[in-house]
Short mmCIF file of C-alpha atoms in Angstrom, two decimals:
data_model
loop_
_atom_site.label_atom_id
_atom_site.label_comp_id
_atom_site.label_asym_id
_atom_site.label_seq_id
_atom_site.Cartn_x
_atom_site.Cartn_y
_atom_site.Cartn_z
CA MET A 29 16.92 8.00 -25.63
CA VAL A 30 15.11 5.67 -23.35
CA ARG A 31 12.30 7.61 -21.45
CA ILE A 32 11.20 6.91 -17.87
CA ARG A 33 7.38 7.09 -17.45
CA VAL A 34 6.61 8.21 -13.90
CA LEU A 35 3.30 8.49 -12.15
CA VAL A 36 2.98 10.96 -9.17
CA VAL A 37 0.23 9.91 -6.66
CA ASP A 38 -0.59 12.76 -4.10
CA ASP A 39 -3.86 14.31 -2.91
CA HIS A 40 -2.02 17.71 -2.35
CA ARG A 41 -2.65 19.32 -5.71
CA ILE A 42 0.00 21.95 -5.51
CA PHE A 43 2.71 19.66 -4.45
CA ALA A 44 1.88 17.08 -7.01
CA GLU A 45 1.65 19.55 -9.85
CA SER A 46 4.94 21.27 -8.80
CA LEU A 47 6.66 17.84 -8.56
CA ALA A 48 5.31 16.70 -11.82
CA ALA A 49 6.53 19.83 -13.58
CA ALA A 50 9.96 19.62 -12.18
CA LEU A 51 10.35 16.05 -13.26
CA ALA A 52 8.88 16.88 -16.71
CA ALA A 53 11.72 19.30 -17.26
CA GLU A 54 14.11 16.35 -17.53
CA PRO A 55 14.74 15.28 -21.14
CA ASP A 56 14.28 11.52 -20.39
CA VAL A 57 11.24 11.66 -18.02
CA ASP A 58 7.49 11.60 -18.95
CA VAL A 59 5.26 12.37 -16.03
CA SER A 60 1.53 11.92 -15.16
CA ALA A 61 -0.24 12.69 -11.82
CA ALA A 62 -3.13 11.22 -9.90
CA GLY A 63 -4.86 12.63 -6.87
CA SER A 64 -6.14 9.47 -5.11
CA GLY A 65 -5.46 5.68 -5.01
CA PRO A 66 -8.37 4.93 -7.25
CA ALA A 67 -7.55 7.58 -9.72
CA ALA A 68 -3.92 6.07 -9.80
CA LEU A 69 -5.19 2.59 -10.33
CA ARG A 70 -7.46 3.80 -13.17
CA CYS A 71 -4.41 5.52 -14.75
CA LEU A 72 -2.33 2.45 -14.51
CA GLU A 73 -4.93 0.22 -16.12
CA ARG A 74 -5.44 2.85 -18.80
CA ALA A 75 -1.72 2.84 -19.58
CA VAL A 76 -1.63 -0.95 -19.74
CA ALA A 77 -4.42 -0.83 -22.15
CA GLU A 78 -2.78 1.63 -24.38
CA GLY A 79 0.50 -0.23 -24.34
CA ARG A 80 2.43 2.51 -22.42
CA ARG A 81 3.11 1.06 -18.97
CA PHE A 82 4.64 3.28 -16.21
CA ASP A 83 8.04 2.51 -14.88
CA VAL A 84 7.97 4.22 -11.44
CA MET A 85 5.17 5.39 -9.08
CA LEU A 86 5.81 8.02 -6.62
CA VAL A 87 3.30 7.85 -3.77
CA ASP A 88 2.55 9.99 -0.79
CA ALA A 89 2.86 8.04 2.42
CA ASP A 90 -0.23 9.80 3.98
CA LEU A 91 -2.39 9.51 0.74
CA GLY A 92 -5.99 9.95 1.66
CA VAL A 93 -5.27 10.31 5.40
CA PRO A 94 -6.81 13.43 7.21
CA ALA A 95 -4.11 15.84 8.18
CA ALA A 96 -5.26 15.81 11.79
CA ALA A 97 -4.70 12.08 11.97
CA VAL A 98 -1.11 12.07 10.57
CA PRO A 99 0.84 13.27 13.70
CA ALA A 100 -0.69 10.39 15.79
CA GLN A 101 0.38 7.87 13.15
CA ARG A 102 3.85 9.10 13.06
CA GLU A 103 4.74 8.43 16.61
CA SER A 104 7.21 5.68 16.25
CA GLY A 105 6.53 2.62 18.07
CA SER A 106 3.14 3.54 19.36
CA GLY A 107 -0.55 3.53 17.97
CA PRO A 108 -2.14 1.45 15.23
CA PRO A 109 -0.43 0.84 11.91
CA PRO A 110 -1.29 3.22 9.01
CA PRO A 111 -4.91 2.63 7.85
CA ALA A 112 -5.72 0.49 4.76
CA SER A 113 -6.59 3.59 2.73
CA ASP A 114 -3.09 5.20 2.96
CA GLY A 115 -0.20 5.23 0.32
CA ILE A 116 1.39 2.17 1.81
CA ALA A 117 -1.76 0.16 1.12
CA LEU A 118 -1.68 1.55 -2.43
CA VAL A 119 1.87 0.21 -2.89
CA ALA A 120 0.77 -3.20 -1.81
CA GLY A 121 -2.15 -3.14 -4.26
CA VAL A 122 -0.02 -1.96 -7.12
CA ARG A 123 2.65 -4.45 -6.32
CA ALA A 124 0.17 -7.25 -6.69
CA ALA A 125 -1.60 -5.86 -9.79
CA HIS A 126 1.44 -4.42 -11.61
CA PRO A 127 4.49 -6.20 -10.41
CA GLY A 128 6.70 -4.57 -13.03
CA ILE A 129 6.30 -0.96 -11.63
CA ARG A 130 8.73 0.17 -9.04
CA THR A 131 7.27 2.34 -6.22
CA VAL A 132 8.96 4.92 -4.10
CA VAL A 133 7.07 6.49 -1.05
CA LEU A 134 7.26 10.13 -0.46
CA ALA A 135 7.02 11.08 3.28
CA GLU A 136 6.90 14.42 5.23
CA ARG A 137 9.36 12.97 7.80
CA ASP A 138 11.54 9.89 8.45
CA ASP A 139 9.58 7.17 10.28
CA PRO A 140 11.49 3.74 10.52
CA ARG A 141 8.28 1.97 11.52
CA ARG A 142 6.27 3.06 8.43
CA ALA A 143 9.24 2.91 6.21
CA ALA A 144 9.53 -0.75 7.15
CA LEU A 145 5.90 -1.32 6.35
CA ALA A 146 6.39 0.31 2.96
CA LEU A 147 9.29 -2.01 2.14
CA GLN A 148 7.20 -5.06 3.22
CA ALA A 149 4.38 -3.75 1.01
CA GLY A 150 6.69 -3.81 -1.94
CA ALA A 151 8.18 -0.30 -2.05
CA SER A 152 11.76 0.16 -3.51
CA GLY A 153 12.41 3.36 -1.60
CA TRP A 154 11.33 5.86 0.98
CA VAL A 155 12.30 9.56 0.30
CA ALA A 156 11.77 12.79 2.15
CA LYS A 157 9.27 15.13 0.34
CA ASP A 158 11.67 17.95 0.81
CA CYS A 159 14.71 16.14 -0.72
CA SER A 160 16.38 17.68 -3.73
CA LEU A 161 15.26 17.17 -7.29
CA SER A 162 18.70 15.59 -8.04
CA ARG A 163 18.32 13.25 -5.12
CA LEU A 164 14.91 12.17 -6.24
CA LEU A 165 15.88 11.60 -9.81
CA ALA A 166 18.86 9.40 -8.44
CA VAL A 167 16.50 7.35 -6.38
CA ILE A 168 14.10 6.98 -9.49
CA ARG A 169 16.83 5.73 -11.74
CA GLY A 170 18.23 3.65 -8.95
CA VAL A 171 15.15 1.59 -8.33
CA LEU A 172 14.87 0.85 -12.06
CA ARG A 173 18.31 -0.86 -11.54
CA GLU A 174 16.64 -3.01 -8.64
CA GLU A 175 18.23 -0.76 -6.00
CA THR A 176 16.48 -0.17 -2.67
CA HIS A 177 16.83 3.44 -1.38
CA LEU A 178 16.40 4.58 2.27
CA PRO A 179 17.76 7.78 4.06
CA PRO A 180 21.07 6.76 5.87
CA ALA A 181 19.57 7.93 9.07
CA LEU A 182 16.59 5.28 8.75
CA LEU A 183 18.76 2.21 8.02
CA THR A 184 19.23 1.10 11.65
CA GLY A 185 15.62 1.80 12.70
CA VAL A 186 14.16 -0.07 9.53
CA LEU A 187 16.44 -3.10 10.11
CA ARG A 188 15.13 -3.16 13.72
CA GLU A 189 11.56 -2.93 12.73
CA LEU A 190 11.99 -5.67 10.10
CA THR A 191 13.62 -7.98 12.54
CA ALA A 192 10.86 -7.50 15.08
CA SER A 193 8.37 -8.06 12.27
CA ARG A 194 9.97 -11.50 11.44
CA LYS A 195 9.58 -12.51 15.06
CA HIS A 196 5.84 -12.02 14.84
CA ARG A 197 5.32 -13.37 11.34
CA THR A 198 5.11 -16.97 12.39
CA ASP A 199 2.56 -16.58 14.97
CA SER A 200 0.42 -14.19 12.79
CA GLU A 201 0.62 -16.83 9.90
CA ARG A 202 -0.50 -19.49 12.30
CA LEU A 203 -3.58 -17.35 13.25
CA VAL A 204 -4.49 -16.61 9.75
CA GLU A 205 -4.41 -20.20 8.80
CA SER A 206 -7.12 -20.94 11.27
CA LEU A 207 -9.57 -18.84 9.25
CA THR A 208 -12.04 -20.42 6.83
CA PRO A 209 -11.73 -19.66 3.08
CA ARG A 210 -14.67 -17.19 3.36
CA GLU A 211 -13.22 -15.61 6.44
CA HIS A 212 -9.97 -15.22 4.56
CA GLU A 213 -11.73 -13.52 1.65
CA VAL A 214 -13.32 -11.16 4.28
CA LEU A 215 -9.89 -10.33 5.81
CA ARG A 216 -8.48 -9.57 2.37
CA CYS A 217 -11.27 -7.12 1.93
CA MET A 218 -10.58 -5.59 5.34
CA VAL A 219 -6.94 -5.16 4.38
CA ALA A 220 -8.04 -3.41 1.23
CA GLY A 221 -9.88 -0.96 3.27
CA LEU A 222 -13.50 -2.01 2.42
CA GLY A 223 -16.37 -1.45 5.16
CA ARG A 224 -19.02 -4.02 6.03
CA LYS A 225 -21.61 -2.85 3.25
CA ASP A 226 -18.87 -2.88 0.51
CA VAL A 227 -17.69 -6.33 1.56
CA ALA A 228 -21.24 -7.62 1.45
CA ALA A 229 -21.77 -6.21 -2.02
CA ARG A 230 -18.36 -7.62 -3.17
CA LEU A 231 -18.95 -11.17 -1.89
CA PHE A 232 -22.60 -11.28 -2.45
CA LEU A 233 -23.42 -11.62 1.21
CA SER A 234 -25.87 -9.82 3.50
CA PRO A 235 -24.39 -7.10 5.85
CA HIS A 236 -25.43 -9.26 8.77
CA THR A 237 -23.53 -12.22 7.45
CA VAL A 238 -20.52 -10.03 6.86
CA ARG A 239 -20.66 -8.78 10.40
CA THR A 240 -20.67 -12.41 11.63
CA HIS A 241 -17.68 -13.29 9.52
CA MET A 242 -15.79 -10.10 10.69
CA GLN A 243 -16.53 -10.98 14.38
CA ASN A 244 -15.31 -14.57 13.83
CA VAL A 245 -12.15 -13.04 12.17
CA LEU A 246 -11.37 -10.82 15.11
CA GLY A 247 -12.07 -13.73 17.48
CA LYS A 248 -9.74 -16.17 15.75
CA LEU A 249 -7.05 -13.65 15.39
CA GLY A 250 -7.31 -12.65 19.04
CA VAL A 251 -7.75 -8.87 18.30
CA HIS A 252 -10.43 -6.40 19.20
CA SER A 253 -10.46 -4.02 16.33
CA THR A 254 -10.27 -3.91 12.44
CA LEU A 255 -7.13 -1.98 12.54
CA ALA A 256 -5.41 -4.54 14.77
CA ALA A 257 -6.81 -7.38 12.26
CA VAL A 258 -5.33 -5.52 9.37
CA ALA A 259 -1.94 -5.01 11.11
CA LEU A 260 -1.75 -8.85 11.95
CA ALA A 261 -2.78 -9.73 8.38
CA ARG A 262 0.01 -7.53 6.93
CA ARG A 263 2.54 -9.26 9.28
CA ALA A 264 1.33 -12.57 7.99
CA GLY A 265 1.56 -11.43 4.37
CA VAL A 266 -2.16 -11.34 3.56
CA ARG A 267 -2.45 -9.32 0.40
CA PRO A 268 -5.31 -6.97 0.02
CA ALA A 269 -8.25 -7.90 -2.31
CA ASP A 270 -7.50 -6.62 -5.80
CA LEU A 271 -10.19 -4.09 -6.12
CA ALA A 272 -9.29 -3.37 -9.82
CA GLY A 273 -9.04 -6.76 -11.12
CA ASP A 274 -10.64 -9.46 -8.97
CA VAL A 275 -14.01 -10.84 -10.01
CA VAL A 276 -15.84 -12.57 -7.30
CA GLU A 277 -18.18 -15.11 -8.60
CA ARG A 278 -21.48 -16.08 -6.84
CA SER A 279 -21.05 -19.54 -5.59
CA GLY A 280 -23.72 -22.12 -4.64
CA GLN A 281 -23.15 -21.57 -0.92
CA LEU A 282 -22.67 -17.92 0.07
CA ALA A 283 -21.90 -18.08 3.68
#
């Protein structure tokens, strides 16, 4: 029997444990769980090192997002995009570091805007957290056959969001191309959710120099906040810095 290895990533412990137990009852499914994005990345790396790669990752759309912030994020068509520390950002990071893994986003409610972002990040499916176990298992097996799964009620909205995103992509790419190589590195770190001090440590720069680079990035992109810069970068296809695998070498000229 071919077994399916599934990683459940959710910071709500009771939900994660219940879902993992339900999936583990299936004769052809092996399940592990992680309570955060960093824990999930460590789990994936450990599995690779041990020669037992995961097939599917199920990740909470609101991973790491304070509960009080979730309703505001879910207002379709308004407000900033999800923060760089949420489950959708984890999908993008895993897609870059482990392209063989299929990811499915688990959401509290249908949201065409965020579902479109998830697909753009590399997800193969968007499923309601309260869906039946049989439905979830069908999605898991379906994405392993290269299928993309969305609730029927979301299809029209997601297509509308993806069409609108394509219209903005060309302009976003042009703005990103105006950045210097160092500014592009800083932007990738911003997309990965790093703050100024973490960016400074990663790129071997002073916090003051990083602040200058960030200000230059915002100016060249024509935005006024980090969230807006990250949203534009995502539209332009900028990948987050690979926090698990990238090694930044100290160069002769740091700034």
